[in-house]
Coordinates of C-alpha atoms and ligand atoms in Angstrom, one line a residue:
M20 CA 107.5 -30.7 3.8
Q21 CA 108.4 -29.9 7.4
L22 CA 106.0 -27.1 8.6
H23 CA 107.8 -24.2 10.1
G24 CA 104.8 -22.5 11.8
G25 CA 106.0 -19.0 10.9
N26 CA 104.4 -16.1 9.1
I27 CA 105.4 -15.6 5.5
L28 CA 106.5 -12.1 4.8
G29 CA 107.5 -12.1 1.2
A30 CA 110.5 -14.4 0.8
N31 CA 111.1 -14.6 4.5
V32 CA 109.7 -16.6 7.4
S33 CA 109.0 -14.5 10.5
K34 CA 108.3 -15.6 14.1
S35 CA 108.5 -12.3 16.0
G36 CA 105.8 -13.0 18.5
A37 CA 106.0 -15.5 21.4
A38 CA 102.3 -16.5 21.2
T39 CA 101.6 -19.7 19.3
F40 CA 98.5 -21.8 18.6
R41 CA 97.9 -25.3 17.1
A42 CA 95.5 -26.9 14.8
Y43 CA 93.1 -29.6 16.0
D44 CA 91.8 -32.8 14.4
P45 CA 88.1 -32.0 14.5
A46 CA 87.1 -35.6 14.7
S47 CA 89.0 -36.4 17.9
N48 CA 89.7 -32.8 19.2
R49 CA 93.4 -34.0 19.3
E50 CA 96.0 -31.2 19.1
L51 CA 98.1 -31.5 15.9
D52 CA 101.8 -31.0 15.5
T53 CA 103.5 -27.7 14.8
A54 CA 103.1 -24.5 16.9
F55 CA 102.0 -21.7 14.6
H56 CA 103.2 -18.2 15.5
E57 CA 100.5 -15.6 15.9
A58 CA 101.5 -12.6 13.7
T59 CA 102.3 -9.5 15.7
E60 CA 101.0 -6.1 14.8
G61 CA 104.4 -5.3 13.5
E62 CA 104.4 -8.4 11.2
A63 CA 100.9 -7.6 9.9
A64 CA 102.0 -4.0 9.1
K65 CA 105.2 -5.2 7.5
A66 CA 103.3 -7.6 5.2
V67 CA 101.0 -4.8 3.9
E68 CA 103.9 -2.4 3.5
M69 CA 105.9 -4.9 1.5
A70 CA 102.9 -5.5 -0.6
N71 CA 102.6 -1.8 -1.2
A72 CA 106.2 -1.5 -2.1
A73 CA 105.9 -4.3 -4.6
H74 CA 102.8 -2.9 -6.3
A75 CA 104.4 -0.6 -8.8
S76 CA 106.8 -3.2 -10.1
Y77 CA 104.1 -6.0 -10.1
R78 CA 101.4 -4.0 -11.9
A79 CA 104.0 -3.1 -14.6
Q80 CA 104.7 -6.8 -15.3
P81 CA 103.7 -8.0 -18.8
P82 CA 100.4 -9.9 -18.7
E83 CA 102.3 -13.0 -19.8
A84 CA 104.4 -12.9 -16.7
I85 CA 101.4 -12.6 -14.4
A86 CA 99.7 -15.4 -16.2
N87 CA 102.9 -17.6 -15.8
L88 CA 102.9 -16.9 -12.1
L89 CA 99.3 -18.1 -11.8
D90 CA 100.0 -21.2 -13.8
Q91 CA 103.1 -21.8 -11.7
I92 CA 101.0 -21.6 -8.5
A93 CA 98.5 -24.1 -10.0
S94 CA 101.4 -26.5 -10.9
G95 CA 102.9 -26.1 -7.5
L96 CA 99.7 -27.1 -5.8
E97 CA 99.6 -30.2 -7.9
E98 CA 103.2 -31.0 -7.0
A99 CA 102.5 -30.5 -3.3
G100 CA 100.4 -33.7 -3.9
D101 CA 99.3 -36.0 -1.1
E102 CA 101.1 -33.9 1.5
L103 CA 98.7 -31.0 1.0
L104 CA 95.7 -33.2 0.8
A105 CA 96.7 -35.2 3.9
R106 CA 97.2 -32.1 6.0
A107 CA 94.0 -30.5 4.8
H108 CA 92.2 -33.8 5.7
L109 CA 93.7 -33.8 9.1
E110 CA 92.8 -30.2 9.9
T111 CA 89.3 -30.2 8.4
R112 CA 88.2 -33.9 8.2
L113 CA 86.9 -33.2 4.7
P114 CA 87.1 -36.5 2.8
Q115 CA 90.0 -37.0 0.3
A116 CA 87.6 -37.2 -2.7
R117 CA 86.2 -33.8 -1.8
L118 CA 89.7 -32.4 -1.3
I119 CA 90.9 -33.7 -4.6
Y120 CA 87.9 -32.1 -6.2
E121 CA 88.6 -28.9 -4.4
R122 CA 92.2 -28.9 -5.4
N123 CA 91.2 -29.3 -9.1
R124 CA 88.8 -26.5 -8.7
T125 CA 91.5 -24.3 -7.2
T126 CA 94.1 -25.1 -9.9
G127 CA 91.3 -24.6 -12.5
Q128 CA 90.5 -21.2 -11.1
L129 CA 94.2 -20.2 -11.2
R130 CA 94.5 -21.3 -14.8
M131 CA 91.2 -19.6 -15.7
F132 CA 92.6 -16.3 -14.4
A133 CA 95.9 -16.9 -16.2
A134 CA 94.0 -17.4 -19.5
L135 CA 91.9 -14.3 -18.8
V136 CA 95.0 -12.2 -18.2
R137 CA 96.8 -13.6 -21.4
E138 CA 93.7 -12.8 -23.5
G139 CA 93.6 -9.3 -22.0
S140 CA 90.1 -8.0 -22.9
W141 CA 89.0 -8.2 -19.2
V142 CA 90.4 -4.6 -18.8
D143 CA 87.2 -3.4 -20.5
A144 CA 89.0 -0.9 -22.7
R145 CA 86.7 1.9 -24.1
I146 CA 87.8 4.5 -26.5
D147 CA 85.8 7.6 -27.7
L148 CA 87.9 9.3 -30.3
A149 CA 88.3 13.0 -30.3
D150 CA 86.0 15.1 -32.5
P151 CA 87.6 18.5 -32.9
A152 CA 84.8 19.6 -35.2
R153 CA 82.0 19.0 -32.6
T154 CA 80.1 22.1 -31.7
P155 CA 79.6 24.0 -29.6
I156 CA 82.7 22.4 -27.9
P157 CA 85.1 19.9 -29.4
Q158 CA 85.1 16.4 -28.0
P159 CA 88.3 15.3 -26.3
D160 CA 89.9 11.9 -26.9
L161 CA 88.8 9.6 -24.0
R162 CA 90.3 6.2 -23.3
R163 CA 89.3 4.1 -20.2
M164 CA 90.5 0.8 -18.9
L165 CA 90.6 -1.1 -15.6
V166 CA 93.8 -1.1 -13.5
S167 CA 94.9 -2.7 -10.3
L168 CA 94.1 -1.2 -6.9
G169 CA 97.1 -2.0 -4.7
P170 CA 97.5 -4.3 -1.7
V171 CA 94.5 -6.7 -1.3
V172 CA 93.9 -8.5 2.0
V173 CA 92.3 -11.9 1.6
F174 CA 90.7 -13.8 4.5
G175 CA 90.8 -17.6 4.1
A176 CA 87.5 -19.4 4.7
S177 CA 87.2 -22.4 7.0
N178 CA 84.9 -24.4 4.7
F179 CA 87.0 -24.4 1.6
P180 CA 90.6 -24.8 2.8
L181 CA 91.9 -24.6 -0.8
A182 CA 89.4 -23.0 -3.2
F183 CA 88.4 -20.1 -0.9
S184 CA 91.6 -19.9 1.2
I185 CA 95.2 -18.9 0.7
C186 CA 95.4 -19.8 -3.0
G187 CA 91.7 -19.6 -3.7
G188 CA 89.6 -17.5 -6.0
D189 CA 90.1 -14.2 -4.1
T190 CA 93.9 -14.5 -4.2
A191 CA 93.9 -15.7 -7.8
S192 CA 91.6 -12.8 -9.0
A193 CA 93.5 -10.2 -7.0
L194 CA 96.9 -11.3 -8.3
A195 CA 95.5 -11.6 -11.9
A196 CA 94.4 -7.9 -11.7
G197 CA 97.9 -6.9 -10.8
N198 CA 97.5 -6.5 -7.0
P199 CA 99.9 -7.9 -4.3
V200 CA 98.1 -10.0 -1.7
V201 CA 98.3 -10.3 2.0
A202 CA 96.4 -13.5 3.1
K203 CA 95.1 -14.0 6.6
A204 CA 95.0 -17.8 7.2
H205 CA 92.0 -19.3 8.8
P206 CA 93.1 -20.6 12.2
A207 CA 91.3 -23.9 11.7
H208 CA 93.7 -25.0 9.0
P209 CA 97.1 -23.3 9.6
G210 CA 99.2 -26.1 8.2
T211 CA 97.2 -26.3 4.9
S212 CA 97.6 -22.6 4.7
E213 CA 101.3 -22.7 5.2
I214 CA 101.8 -25.4 2.5
A215 CA 99.7 -23.3 0.1
A216 CA 101.5 -20.1 1.0
R217 CA 104.9 -21.7 0.4
V218 CA 103.7 -22.9 -3.0
I219 CA 102.9 -19.2 -3.9
Q220 CA 106.2 -18.1 -2.3
E221 CA 108.1 -20.6 -4.5
A222 CA 106.2 -19.6 -7.6
I223 CA 107.1 -15.9 -7.0
R224 CA 110.8 -16.8 -6.6
K225 CA 110.8 -19.0 -9.8
N226 CA 109.1 -16.2 -11.8
A227 CA 111.5 -13.5 -10.4
M228 CA 108.6 -11.4 -9.1
P229 CA 109.0 -8.9 -6.3
P230 CA 108.8 -11.0 -3.0
G231 CA 106.3 -8.6 -1.4
V232 CA 103.7 -9.6 -4.0
F233 CA 102.5 -12.2 -1.5
S234 CA 102.6 -12.6 2.3
M235 CA 100.6 -14.7 4.7
V236 CA 99.9 -14.1 8.4
Q237 CA 98.6 -16.6 10.9
G238 CA 96.5 -15.7 14.0
T239 CA 93.5 -16.6 16.1
R240 CA 92.5 -13.1 17.3
P241 CA 90.2 -10.7 15.5
D242 CA 92.7 -7.9 16.1
L243 CA 94.9 -9.2 13.4
G244 CA 92.3 -9.1 10.6
L245 CA 91.1 -5.7 11.8
A246 CA 94.7 -4.4 11.7
L247 CA 95.1 -5.6 8.1
V248 CA 91.9 -3.9 7.1
R249 CA 92.7 -0.7 8.9
H250 CA 96.2 -0.4 7.6
P251 CA 96.4 2.8 5.5
V252 CA 98.0 1.2 2.4
T253 CA 95.5 -1.7 2.2
R254 CA 93.3 -1.0 -0.9
A255 CA 90.6 -3.7 -0.8
V256 CA 89.5 -6.9 1.0
G257 CA 88.1 -10.2 0.0
F258 CA 86.4 -12.2 2.8
T259 CA 84.3 -15.4 3.1
G260 CA 82.8 -16.3 6.4
S261 CA 80.2 -15.3 9.0
L262 CA 77.9 -12.2 9.0
V263 CA 79.3 -11.2 12.4
A264 CA 82.9 -11.2 11.3
G265 CA 82.1 -9.8 7.8
R266 CA 80.1 -7.0 9.3
A267 CA 82.8 -6.1 11.9
L268 CA 85.4 -6.0 9.1
L269 CA 83.1 -4.1 6.7
D270 CA 82.5 -1.4 9.4
A271 CA 86.3 -1.2 10.0
A272 CA 86.9 -0.7 6.2
A273 CA 84.2 2.0 6.0
A274 CA 85.5 3.8 9.2
R275 CA 89.0 4.3 7.8
A276 CA 90.1 7.8 7.1
S277 CA 90.2 6.5 3.5
P278 CA 87.5 3.9 3.1
I279 CA 88.2 0.9 0.9
P280 CA 86.0 -1.6 -0.9
F281 CA 85.3 -4.7 1.2
F282 CA 83.9 -7.7 -0.6
A283 CA 82.4 -10.2 1.8
E284 CA 80.5 -13.4 1.0
M285 CA 78.6 -14.2 4.2
G286 CA 76.3 -17.0 3.2
S287 CA 72.5 -17.2 3.3
L288 CA 69.4 -19.2 3.9
N289 CA 69.1 -20.2 0.2
P290 CA 65.4 -20.9 0.3
V291 CA 63.8 -23.5 -1.9
F292 CA 60.2 -22.9 -3.0
I293 CA 58.3 -26.0 -4.0
L294 CA 55.2 -25.1 -5.9
P295 CA 52.1 -27.3 -5.8
G296 CA 52.4 -29.0 -9.2
A297 CA 56.0 -30.0 -8.7
L298 CA 55.4 -31.2 -5.2
K299 CA 52.5 -33.4 -6.3
A300 CA 54.5 -34.9 -9.1
R301 CA 57.6 -36.0 -7.3
P302 CA 57.8 -35.6 -3.5
S303 CA 60.2 -38.5 -2.9
E304 CA 62.6 -37.5 -5.7
L305 CA 62.7 -33.9 -4.4
A306 CA 63.3 -35.1 -0.8
Q307 CA 66.3 -37.2 -2.0
K308 CA 67.8 -34.4 -4.0
L309 CA 67.4 -31.9 -1.2
A310 CA 68.8 -34.3 1.5
G311 CA 71.9 -34.7 -0.6
S312 CA 72.3 -30.9 -0.8
V313 CA 71.6 -30.3 2.9
T314 CA 74.2 -32.8 4.0
L315 CA 76.8 -32.1 1.4
G316 CA 80.1 -31.2 3.1
V317 CA 78.3 -31.7 6.5
G318 CA 76.1 -28.8 5.5
Q319 CA 79.1 -26.4 5.6
M320 CA 78.3 -24.8 2.2
C321 CA 77.3 -21.2 1.8
T322 CA 74.7 -22.4 -0.6
K323 CA 73.2 -25.1 1.6
P324 CA 69.4 -25.0 1.3
G325 CA 68.4 -23.8 4.8
Q326 CA 64.7 -23.4 4.2
I327 CA 62.1 -25.3 2.1
A328 CA 58.7 -23.6 1.7
A329 CA 55.6 -25.3 0.3
I330 CA 51.9 -25.4 0.8
K331 CA 50.6 -28.0 3.2
S332 CA 49.4 -31.2 1.5
P333 CA 49.8 -35.0 1.9
E334 CA 52.7 -34.8 -0.6
L335 CA 54.4 -32.3 1.7
D336 CA 54.0 -34.6 4.6
L337 CA 55.6 -37.4 2.5
L338 CA 58.5 -35.1 1.4
V339 CA 59.2 -34.1 5.1
Q340 CA 59.2 -37.7 6.2
K341 CA 61.5 -38.8 3.3
L342 CA 63.8 -35.8 3.8
A343 CA 64.1 -36.8 7.5
D344 CA 64.9 -40.4 6.6
F345 CA 67.4 -39.6 3.9
T346 CA 69.3 -37.0 5.9
A347 CA 69.3 -39.2 9.0
S348 CA 70.8 -42.1 7.0
T349 CA 73.5 -40.0 5.3
P350 CA 76.9 -40.7 7.0
L351 CA 78.4 -37.4 8.2
N352 CA 82.0 -36.5 8.9
A353 CA 83.0 -34.2 11.8
M354 CA 82.4 -30.5 11.2
L355 CA 85.3 -28.3 10.4
Y356 CA 86.2 -27.3 14.0
S357 CA 84.7 -27.6 17.4
G358 CA 83.5 -23.9 17.5
I359 CA 81.5 -24.3 14.3
A360 CA 80.0 -27.6 15.7
E361 CA 79.1 -25.8 18.9
R362 CA 77.4 -23.0 17.1
Y363 CA 75.4 -25.6 15.0
R364 CA 74.3 -27.5 18.1
D365 CA 73.4 -24.2 19.9
G366 CA 71.4 -23.1 16.9
L367 CA 69.5 -26.4 16.9
L368 CA 68.7 -26.1 20.6
Q369 CA 67.6 -22.5 20.3
R370 CA 65.3 -23.4 17.4
S371 CA 63.9 -26.5 19.2
Q372 CA 62.7 -24.2 22.0
L373 CA 60.6 -22.0 19.8
A374 CA 56.9 -22.4 19.8
G375 CA 55.6 -23.9 16.5
V376 CA 58.9 -25.6 15.6
R377 CA 59.4 -29.4 15.7
F378 CA 62.1 -31.8 14.6
A379 CA 61.1 -34.3 11.9
N380 CA 64.1 -36.5 12.6
A381 CA 67.0 -35.7 14.9
A382 CA 66.5 -35.3 18.6
V383 CA 67.9 -32.2 20.3
P384 CA 71.6 -32.8 20.7
N385 CA 72.4 -34.5 23.9
E386 CA 75.4 -34.5 26.3
T387 CA 77.2 -37.4 24.6
E388 CA 77.1 -35.6 21.3
I389 CA 78.3 -32.4 22.8
C390 CA 81.4 -34.1 24.2
G391 CA 82.1 -35.9 20.9
G392 CA 84.5 -33.4 19.1
A393 CA 82.9 -31.8 16.1
T394 CA 80.6 -34.8 15.2
V395 CA 77.0 -33.8 14.7
S396 CA 73.7 -35.1 13.5
A397 CA 71.7 -33.9 10.5
A398 CA 68.3 -32.3 11.4
V399 CA 65.1 -31.5 9.6
L400 CA 63.0 -28.9 11.4
V401 CA 59.4 -28.1 10.6
S402 CA 57.5 -24.9 11.4
D403 CA 54.2 -23.5 10.4
A404 CA 54.3 -20.2 8.5
P405 CA 53.0 -17.9 11.3
S406 CA 55.7 -19.3 13.7
F407 CA 58.3 -18.6 11.0
F408 CA 57.1 -15.0 10.6
K409 CA 57.2 -14.5 14.4
N410 CA 60.7 -15.8 15.1
S411 CA 63.4 -14.0 13.2
T412 CA 66.0 -16.7 14.3
L413 CA 64.4 -19.0 11.8
S414 CA 65.3 -16.8 8.9
Q415 CA 69.0 -16.8 9.9
E416 CA 71.6 -19.2 8.4
L417 CA 72.3 -22.2 10.5
F418 CA 75.7 -23.5 9.2
G419 CA 75.6 -27.3 9.3
P420 CA 73.5 -30.2 8.0
A421 CA 70.0 -28.8 8.9
T422 CA 67.1 -27.4 7.1
L423 CA 63.8 -25.9 8.0
V424 CA 60.6 -26.9 6.2
T425 CA 58.0 -24.1 6.4
E426 CA 54.5 -25.4 6.0
C427 CA 52.3 -22.8 4.4
E428 CA 48.5 -22.7 4.5
S429 CA 48.2 -20.7 1.3
R430 CA 49.8 -19.1 -1.6
E431 CA 49.8 -15.8 0.4
H432 CA 52.0 -17.4 3.0
L433 CA 54.5 -18.4 0.3
E434 CA 54.5 -14.9 -1.1
E435 CA 54.9 -13.4 2.4
I436 CA 57.9 -15.6 3.0
A437 CA 59.4 -14.3 -0.3
R438 CA 58.6 -10.7 0.5
R439 CA 60.3 -10.9 4.0
L440 CA 63.5 -12.6 2.7
E441 CA 66.7 -10.7 3.2
G442 CA 69.3 -10.8 0.4
Q443 CA 70.3 -14.4 -0.6
L444 CA 73.0 -16.0 -2.6
T445 CA 70.4 -18.2 -4.2
V446 CA 66.7 -19.0 -4.4
T447 CA 65.5 -22.3 -5.9
I448 CA 62.2 -22.9 -7.5
H449 CA 60.7 -26.3 -8.2
A450 CA 57.7 -25.8 -10.5
T451 CA 55.8 -27.2 -13.4
E452 CA 55.0 -25.0 -16.5
E453 CA 51.6 -24.3 -15.0
D454 CA 53.1 -23.4 -11.6
L455 CA 55.4 -20.9 -13.2
C456 CA 52.5 -19.2 -15.0
E457 CA 50.3 -19.2 -11.9
Y458 CA 53.1 -18.0 -9.5
A459 CA 54.7 -15.4 -11.8
S460 CA 54.3 -12.7 -9.1
L461 CA 56.2 -14.9 -6.6
I462 CA 59.0 -15.5 -9.0
S463 CA 59.2 -11.8 -9.7
V464 CA 59.6 -11.0 -5.9
L465 CA 62.2 -13.7 -5.6
R466 CA 64.3 -12.2 -8.4
E467 CA 64.8 -9.1 -6.2
K468 CA 66.2 -11.1 -3.4
A469 CA 68.9 -13.3 -4.9
G470 CA 72.1 -13.5 -6.9
R471 CA 71.2 -16.8 -8.6
M472 CA 67.8 -18.3 -9.3
I473 CA 67.8 -22.1 -9.8
F474 CA 64.9 -23.8 -11.5
G475 CA 64.5 -27.4 -10.6
G476 CA 67.9 -28.2 -9.1
V477 CA 69.7 -27.6 -5.8
P478 CA 71.7 -24.6 -4.8
T479 CA 74.9 -26.4 -3.9
G480 CA 77.5 -26.9 -6.6
V481 CA 78.7 -23.4 -7.9
E482 CA 80.1 -23.7 -11.4
V483 CA 83.2 -21.7 -12.1
K484 CA 82.0 -20.2 -15.4
P485 CA 81.7 -16.8 -16.9
A486 CA 78.0 -16.7 -16.5
M487 CA 78.0 -17.7 -12.8
H488 CA 77.0 -15.1 -10.2
H489 CA 78.0 -16.1 -6.7
G490 CA 76.8 -13.0 -4.8
G491 CA 73.6 -11.3 -3.9
P492 CA 72.0 -8.4 -2.0
Y493 CA 73.1 -7.8 1.6
P494 CA 73.5 -9.7 3.9
A495 CA 74.5 -12.5 1.4
T496 CA 77.3 -10.2 0.4
T497 CA 78.5 -6.6 1.0
D498 CA 78.1 -5.6 -2.6
P499 CA 75.5 -7.2 -4.8
R500 CA 77.2 -6.0 -8.0
F501 CA 80.0 -8.5 -7.8
T502 CA 80.6 -12.2 -7.9
S503 CA 83.3 -14.1 -6.0
V504 CA 83.2 -17.1 -8.4
G505 CA 84.1 -17.1 -12.1
P506 CA 86.2 -14.8 -14.2
A507 CA 84.1 -11.7 -13.3
A508 CA 85.5 -12.0 -9.8
I509 CA 88.5 -10.1 -11.1
L510 CA 86.3 -6.9 -11.3
R511 CA 86.3 -6.6 -7.5
F512 CA 90.0 -5.8 -7.5
A513 CA 90.3 -3.3 -10.3
R514 CA 89.2 0.3 -10.9
P515 CA 88.7 2.3 -14.1
V516 CA 91.0 5.1 -15.1
C517 CA 90.4 7.4 -18.0
Y518 CA 93.1 9.0 -20.1
Q519 CA 91.9 12.2 -21.7
D520 CA 93.9 13.6 -24.7
C521 CA 96.9 11.5 -23.6
P522 CA 99.8 11.3 -26.2
Q523 CA 100.1 7.8 -27.7
Q524 CA 103.5 7.0 -26.3
W525 CA 102.1 7.5 -22.7
L526 CA 99.1 5.3 -23.1
P527 CA 99.1 1.7 -21.8
P528 CA 99.3 -0.9 -24.6
E529 CA 95.6 -1.7 -24.2
L530 CA 94.6 1.8 -25.2
K531 CA 97.1 2.6 -27.9
D532 CA 95.8 3.0 -31.5
E533 CA 97.6 -0.1 -32.8
N534 CA 96.0 -2.4 -30.2
P535 CA 99.2 -4.4 -29.8
R536 CA 97.4 -7.0 -27.6
S537 CA 94.5 -7.4 -30.0
I538 CA 92.0 -7.2 -27.2
F539 CA 88.3 -6.4 -27.6
R540 CA 87.7 -2.7 -27.1
L541 CA 84.6 -0.5 -27.3
V542 CA 85.6 2.1 -29.9
N543 CA 83.0 4.8 -30.5
G544 CA 80.3 2.5 -29.2
E545 CA 81.3 -0.7 -31.2
W546 CA 83.2 -3.7 -29.9
T547 CA 86.2 -4.5 -32.0
R548 CA 89.7 -6.0 -31.9
A549 CA 90.7 -3.7 -34.8
Q550 CA 93.6 -1.3 -34.8
L551 CA 92.7 2.3 -35.1
C552 CA 93.7 4.1 -38.3
Q553 CA 96.8 6.3 -37.8
R554 CA 95.7 9.8 -37.3
Ligands
NAP15 P1 84.3 -16.5 10.7 O1 84.0 -16.7 12.2 O2 83.5 -15.5 10.0 O3 85.8 -16.2 10.6 C1 86.4 -15.9 9.3 C2 87.6 -15.0 9.5 O4 87.2 -13.8 10.1 C3 88.6 -15.6 10.4 O5 89.9 -15.4 9.8 C4 88.5 -14.9 11.7 O6 89.8 -14.8 12.3 C5 88.0 -13.5 11.3 N1 87.1 -13.0 12.3 C6 86.2 -13.6 13.0 N2 85.5 -12.8 13.8 C7 86.0 -11.5 13.6 C8 85.8 -10.2 14.1 N3 84.8 -10.0 15.0 N4 86.6 -9.2 13.7 C9 87.5 -9.4 12.8 N5 87.8 -10.7 12.3 C10 87.1 -11.7 12.6 O7 84.1 -17.8 9.9 P2 84.3 -19.3 10.2 O8 85.2 -19.5 11.4 O9 84.6 -19.9 9.0 O10 82.9 -19.9 10.6 C11 82.0 -19.3 11.5 C12 80.7 -19.1 11.0 O11 80.8 -18.4 9.7 C13 80.0 -20.4 10.6 O12 79.3 -21.0 11.7 C14 79.1 -20.0 9.5 O13 77.9 -19.4 10.0 C15 79.8 -18.9 8.8 N6 80.5 -19.3 7.5 C16 80.0 -18.9 6.4 C17 80.6 -19.3 5.2 C18 80.1 -18.9 3.9 O14 80.4 -19.5 2.9 N7 79.5 -17.8 3.8 C19 81.8 -20.0 5.2 C20 82.3 -20.3 6.4 C21 81.6 -20.0 7.6 P3 90.0 -15.2 13.8 O15 89.4 -16.6 13.9 O16 91.5 -15.2 13.9 O17 89.3 -14.2 14.6

């Protein structure tokens, strides 16, 4: 497929603006082919307006048609084959094996949402039948279900060029709920984004959907994303990325004349608490597991364990040494783009200058490294607990293959770390049965801080399953009630509407007495797939 470098506005390619940019190979810093056109303000507005115009017709599509569209996108990604993977590899330097895994995850998510839409019960239908005899006032007939919101803006993430980008979980869940999508491509992988967007464009054409259901804009300036969020017809936003960008966009969403929901997943420290019994039993094994998790994807995972806390002991010394050895000996690819690598190196430098912090392996990055594209070294930093409490920098996410071991003098230190934690996507606890009993109060504090509690494993590797929760209190996300992974992610892009005393013929199929879609409904307080008796 020859890349055109344009913005995709429904069925059309648009190149209104003169400004262009290119992708870079992060390993060599070499400019790649194809000039991509920065979307103009007019193109951004047109994309959202086309989405708005398409909404009524799209939300009225039968669920089967929406499910077919999602399936078709999944098949299209598979058909894009090696070309998609090769471009993604060139733009991100993520290894082929990882990209194949990520494509499977992406097609799996699309098919999962297709199945959810076909089955239909996700609309959470609730019916409270009328009771005209109720005194002192009769009860009306109430029927509630979830419906789509309208145009959803999706920001592609740099670290998952497929699974959290143009055709990733945000787009899949927004489309599944009946919303048109305008995707903002991440400027680090514009070619991958174009290929994925063209797959969606083709699926829309094949399924005879209104073309405005999907558009994609390219750009390197924050103004573009802000314009999409501020546009009056945008109804919701899905974002994965940094706290700085997420917060700027959240504030823009809240400052609109008509504020809209803004769902950002902004990463976190993902602390790991190793309790004394578990540490004593297997320091080397824990070090190996954690090293694998810290260096996975060159540490560019929102669930990378960025802090390890334990009470000082000879076993902790051994764990630190082994962790340093294992991470240092793990071969690393380049980071995703030079800016991300610079932020990582700057973060290491900054931390290395703090009193009470030392490196257990890597030296502070030197000049040679800084000139070497996006190639970086893994690092294990060590601090004592008081230094950790004194320096707020240490409790911020450092995106990349580094972790901080905090050596505690006492159980109180461990509990203090837990109490001071901001919202996290995950917390991990390594503990024996006895540890769990003894440290019950610590576990109880940790539950208040995180969206997912892992016992005995590592936080990387987020299963796409109904019981998964990939979210957490701010600043891990902007809304702790929702997940961005798994079927429940659809709930971000839907709102309830209640029909009161509505005549049968005007009710949506999901709420009609005969339950033509045989979905689960909560009828007078009981879940059932049954039809209601004719009244
Ligand atoms: P980013 O800087 O947050 O950028 C993500 C998106 O937001 C891009 O489309 C970017 O567009 C836009 N953006 C950036 N700053 C903005 C602003 N001030 N106002 C409006 N839009 C803005 O994410 P990134 O490039 O992927 O990586 C940067 C850092 O984000 C990393 O070092 C890491 O700390 C964090 N990160 C976290 C996760 C996670 O999983 N939570 C994933 C990736 C990255 P433009 O580039 O066009 O401005």
